[in-house]
Every structure is written in C-alpha cells, then in structure tokens.
C-alpha cells in the first residue's frame, strides 16, 4: 500500500522554537508538497519540490523553509515558530507529468504553537 | 486572492437524497479539476476528476459537472450515505501535463453531513 508518512500526528512547540516537520513517501514520486489547512481558508500551498535539492515557493512561504536532500524525504522548517503558525500541516506527493489522480496525502501534523 | 471558491461552508442532507457541492473558479487557465474528501485526522483522498475538454465525469455514485463558460463545477453524490459525511475540497490546476509540476489550488472546503 503506497504511503506518505508524516513523522508526527500532534506537536506542541513554544514561540520562537525552530520546528522540523518530516515527510517520507515510498512511491518514488518526483513532486512533493507542503500545505497548511485552516478553517475557512482551505489548503494553502507553502512550498513544493519537483526534484532533489529543488524547491519552489508556494502561496504562503513566509516564515517557512524546506529541505529535500533525498527523493523520498521532504522537510518543512519553521525557522522561529509563531502562534499564527498553529495549523494542520499536510504533506503530499505526486508523479512527474500530469498526475491524473492528483496527490497522495499524508495524515497530517497538527501543530500548536504556544 | 482566492482563485478557487467553495461558497457553502456546510451542507446537510438526508440519507438517500442527492448531495450537490459547488465550486467556482476565476483563473481561466485552469484545465484540470479534482475533488478530494477528507475525514477528521486523516489526509484528503482523491475522489474524482475532470479535464476541461469534458463537461461530465461519472464514477459510481459520484458525478462531476463542469461549466467552463460559468467557471463552475459541481459534485453530485447520489444516493448520499452517512459514510459520505466529510469535508469536500475542490482543486484546480493549469497546464495539465506541462510544467505545472501538478501544483493544485484548493477551495476552502464544504462540510457535508448526511443524516440517517
């Protein structure tokens, strides 16, 4: 069964901490994405990567960075966590070219910044 | 600037009846549309998709309709079942098969509740 695995389901961090969210996929997908989901705002794209060491900003990259050192792993980094980064974070992957079935998502990480 | 909009935050229907979820978009370059379903504490899962060269696509109880002139798509679920209760997101992409890297723009979501 193909999978996108996010390392933590729930995280509580303090304001100002550096936070790492990890995502691993086992489908040999080229593309990987980080979204956040907030009520009334839907899913908003933070960053994506279409190849190892390649990254592109999404719609809301401020306060975030990413790392993709290996094809299967895509990390989201909150450089200095703030309370407005409290959210559900979703990682997804897709194959190169046109993904007719769209993304495969992980189960999400619920991050609370206090 | 919300390019994909789901204007109904919630919808409640009776089991066995039809559920109709709506989605509007503003970017005329979008050429591929998808619906995802999301249960609490799970990631979204793919439901059904439609290319802009079609106006209808069916898969079992689920049908998606696309009206390009109105920039509107809808998802019909017939008959609705209690297990369909979830958040439904529509999503869109441009330059399908090209260099978009499969980047999707999502709507805000609609919470569907199907009552027994």
Short mmCIF file of N, CA and C in Angstrom, two decimals, chain A residues 9-10 31 33 35 37 40-43 45 48 50 57 59 88 90 94 97-103 105-108, chain B residues 2 32 34 36 38 41-46 49 89 93-98 100-109:
data_model
loop_
_atom_site.label_atom_id
_atom_site.label_comp_id
_atom_site.label_asym_id
_atom_site.label_seq_id
_atom_site.Cartn_x
_atom_site.Cartn_y
_atom_site.Cartn_z
N UNK A 9 1.87 13.14 14.48
CA UNK A 9 0.46 13.49 14.32
C UNK A 9 0.12 14.78 15.06
N UNK A 10 0.74 14.95 16.23
CA UNK A 10 0.49 16.14 17.05
C UNK A 10 1.82 16.67 17.58
N UNK A 31 7.48 14.80 -7.33
CA UNK A 31 6.96 16.04 -6.76
C UNK A 31 6.52 15.84 -5.32
N UNK A 33 4.96 18.23 -1.81
CA UNK A 33 4.30 19.49 -1.47
C UNK A 33 4.07 19.60 0.04
N UNK A 35 1.35 21.76 2.44
CA UNK A 35 0.20 22.63 2.56
C UNK A 35 -0.11 22.82 4.03
N UNK A 37 -3.67 23.61 6.37
CA UNK A 37 -5.13 23.67 6.30
C UNK A 37 -5.66 24.45 7.49
N UNK A 40 -11.97 27.73 6.96
CA UNK A 40 -12.38 28.87 6.14
C UNK A 40 -11.40 29.27 5.07
N UNK A 41 -10.20 28.71 5.11
CA UNK A 41 -9.17 29.06 4.14
C UNK A 41 -8.77 27.89 3.25
N UNK A 42 -9.19 26.69 3.61
CA UNK A 42 -8.87 25.53 2.80
C UNK A 42 -7.41 25.13 2.92
N UNK A 43 -6.87 24.56 1.85
CA UNK A 43 -5.48 24.15 1.82
C UNK A 43 -4.68 25.19 1.05
N UNK A 45 -0.80 26.32 -0.31
CA UNK A 45 0.50 25.77 -0.63
C UNK A 45 1.62 26.61 -0.01
N UNK A 48 6.87 23.66 -2.57
CA UNK A 48 6.89 22.37 -3.23
C UNK A 48 8.27 22.11 -3.83
N UNK A 50 10.15 19.65 -7.01
CA UNK A 50 9.94 18.77 -8.15
C UNK A 50 11.16 17.88 -8.43
N UNK A 57 8.72 28.28 -4.07
CA UNK A 57 7.78 28.86 -3.12
C UNK A 57 6.35 28.66 -3.61
N UNK A 59 2.21 29.71 -2.18
CA UNK A 59 1.46 30.95 -1.98
C UNK A 59 1.77 31.63 -0.65
N UNK A 88 -2.98 22.77 10.82
CA UNK A 88 -2.79 21.39 10.35
C UNK A 88 -1.88 21.46 9.13
N UNK A 90 -0.11 19.46 6.00
CA UNK A 90 -0.30 18.28 5.17
C UNK A 90 0.81 18.20 4.13
N UNK A 94 3.34 13.52 -5.72
CA UNK A 94 2.74 13.11 -6.99
C UNK A 94 3.84 12.78 -7.97
N UNK A 97 4.99 14.84 -14.58
CA UNK A 97 4.00 14.91 -15.64
C UNK A 97 2.64 15.16 -15.04
N UNK A 98 1.59 14.71 -15.69
CA UNK A 98 0.29 15.04 -15.16
C UNK A 98 -0.24 13.93 -14.24
N UNK A 99 -0.45 14.28 -12.98
CA UNK A 99 -0.97 13.30 -12.02
C UNK A 99 -2.48 13.23 -12.10
N UNK A 100 -3.02 12.34 -12.90
CA UNK A 100 -4.46 12.33 -13.15
C UNK A 100 -5.27 12.10 -11.88
N UNK A 101 -4.67 11.43 -10.91
CA UNK A 101 -5.38 11.24 -9.65
C UNK A 101 -4.90 12.23 -8.60
N UNK A 102 -4.11 13.18 -9.05
CA UNK A 102 -3.71 14.21 -8.12
C UNK A 102 -2.68 13.72 -7.12
N UNK A 103 -2.79 14.21 -5.94
CA UNK A 103 -1.80 13.92 -4.91
C UNK A 103 -2.18 12.70 -4.06
N UNK A 105 -1.81 12.16 -0.11
CA UNK A 105 -1.55 12.96 1.08
C UNK A 105 -1.13 12.11 2.26
N UNK A 106 -0.36 12.69 3.15
CA UNK A 106 -0.13 12.11 4.46
C UNK A 106 -1.32 12.41 5.37
N UNK A 107 -1.26 11.89 6.59
CA UNK A 107 -2.38 12.06 7.53
C UNK A 107 -2.37 13.40 8.23
N UNK A 108 -1.30 14.15 8.06
CA UNK A 108 -1.26 15.49 8.63
C UNK A 108 -0.57 15.55 9.98
N UNK B 2 -8.52 34.47 -3.75
CA UNK B 2 -8.95 33.07 -3.75
C UNK B 2 -9.36 32.70 -5.17
N UNK B 32 -7.76 21.44 -15.38
CA UNK B 32 -7.98 20.12 -14.78
C UNK B 32 -8.49 20.35 -13.38
N UNK B 34 -10.28 18.57 -9.69
CA UNK B 34 -10.38 17.36 -8.88
C UNK B 34 -11.22 17.65 -7.65
N UNK B 36 -11.58 16.17 -3.65
CA UNK B 36 -11.00 15.38 -2.59
C UNK B 36 -11.97 15.33 -1.43
N UNK B 38 -12.13 14.53 2.81
CA UNK B 38 -11.24 14.48 3.98
C UNK B 38 -12.05 14.17 5.23
N UNK B 41 -8.70 13.98 11.12
CA UNK B 41 -7.45 13.29 11.49
C UNK B 41 -6.89 12.42 10.37
N UNK B 42 -7.36 12.63 9.15
CA UNK B 42 -6.78 11.93 8.00
C UNK B 42 -6.44 12.94 6.92
N UNK B 43 -5.54 12.54 6.00
CA UNK B 43 -5.26 13.39 4.86
C UNK B 43 -6.38 13.29 3.84
N UNK B 44 -6.51 14.29 2.96
CA UNK B 44 -7.51 14.21 1.89
C UNK B 44 -7.24 13.03 0.97
N UNK B 45 -8.31 12.44 0.45
CA UNK B 45 -8.17 11.36 -0.52
C UNK B 45 -8.88 11.74 -1.81
N UNK B 46 -8.30 11.34 -2.91
CA UNK B 46 -8.84 11.65 -4.23
C UNK B 46 -10.20 10.99 -4.42
N UNK B 49 -12.12 13.31 -10.84
CA UNK B 49 -11.51 14.44 -11.55
C UNK B 49 -12.19 14.64 -12.89
N UNK B 89 -13.17 19.04 -0.72
CA UNK B 89 -12.40 20.12 -1.32
C UNK B 89 -12.41 19.98 -2.83
N UNK B 93 -5.96 22.92 -11.47
CA UNK B 93 -4.59 23.11 -11.92
C UNK B 93 -4.58 23.62 -13.36
N UNK B 94 -3.51 24.32 -13.71
CA UNK B 94 -3.38 24.79 -15.09
C UNK B 94 -2.21 24.09 -15.76
N UNK B 95 -2.28 24.09 -17.08
CA UNK B 95 -1.20 23.49 -17.87
C UNK B 95 -1.03 22.02 -17.54
N UNK B 96 -2.14 21.31 -17.53
CA UNK B 96 -2.11 19.88 -17.21
C UNK B 96 -1.13 19.16 -18.14
N UNK B 97 -0.25 18.37 -17.54
CA UNK B 97 0.71 17.61 -18.34
C UNK B 97 1.90 18.42 -18.77
N UNK B 98 1.91 19.67 -18.42
CA UNK B 98 3.03 20.53 -18.82
C UNK B 98 4.01 20.74 -17.70
N UNK B 100 3.54 22.46 -14.85
CA UNK B 100 2.96 22.96 -13.60
C UNK B 100 3.40 22.14 -12.40
N UNK B 101 4.09 21.02 -12.63
CA UNK B 101 4.50 20.12 -11.56
C UNK B 101 3.31 19.62 -10.76
N UNK B 102 2.15 19.64 -11.37
CA UNK B 102 0.99 19.13 -10.68
C UNK B 102 0.55 20.02 -9.53
N UNK B 103 0.86 21.31 -9.60
CA UNK B 103 0.51 22.19 -8.49
C UNK B 103 -0.99 22.44 -8.50
N UNK B 104 -1.61 22.18 -7.37
CA UNK B 104 -3.06 22.32 -7.25
C UNK B 104 -3.42 23.51 -6.38
N UNK B 105 -4.49 24.19 -6.76
CA UNK B 105 -5.07 25.26 -5.95
C UNK B 105 -6.39 24.75 -5.41
N UNK B 106 -6.55 24.82 -4.09
CA UNK B 106 -7.71 24.25 -3.41
C UNK B 106 -8.71 25.32 -3.02
N UNK B 107 -9.98 24.89 -2.93
CA UNK B 107 -11.01 25.73 -2.34
C UNK B 107 -11.01 25.59 -0.83
N UNK B 108 -11.95 26.30 -0.19
CA UNK B 108 -11.99 26.36 1.28
C UNK B 108 -12.56 25.10 1.90
N UNK B 109 -13.27 24.31 1.12
CA UNK B 109 -13.88 23.11 1.65
C UNK B 109 -15.34 23.31 2.03
#
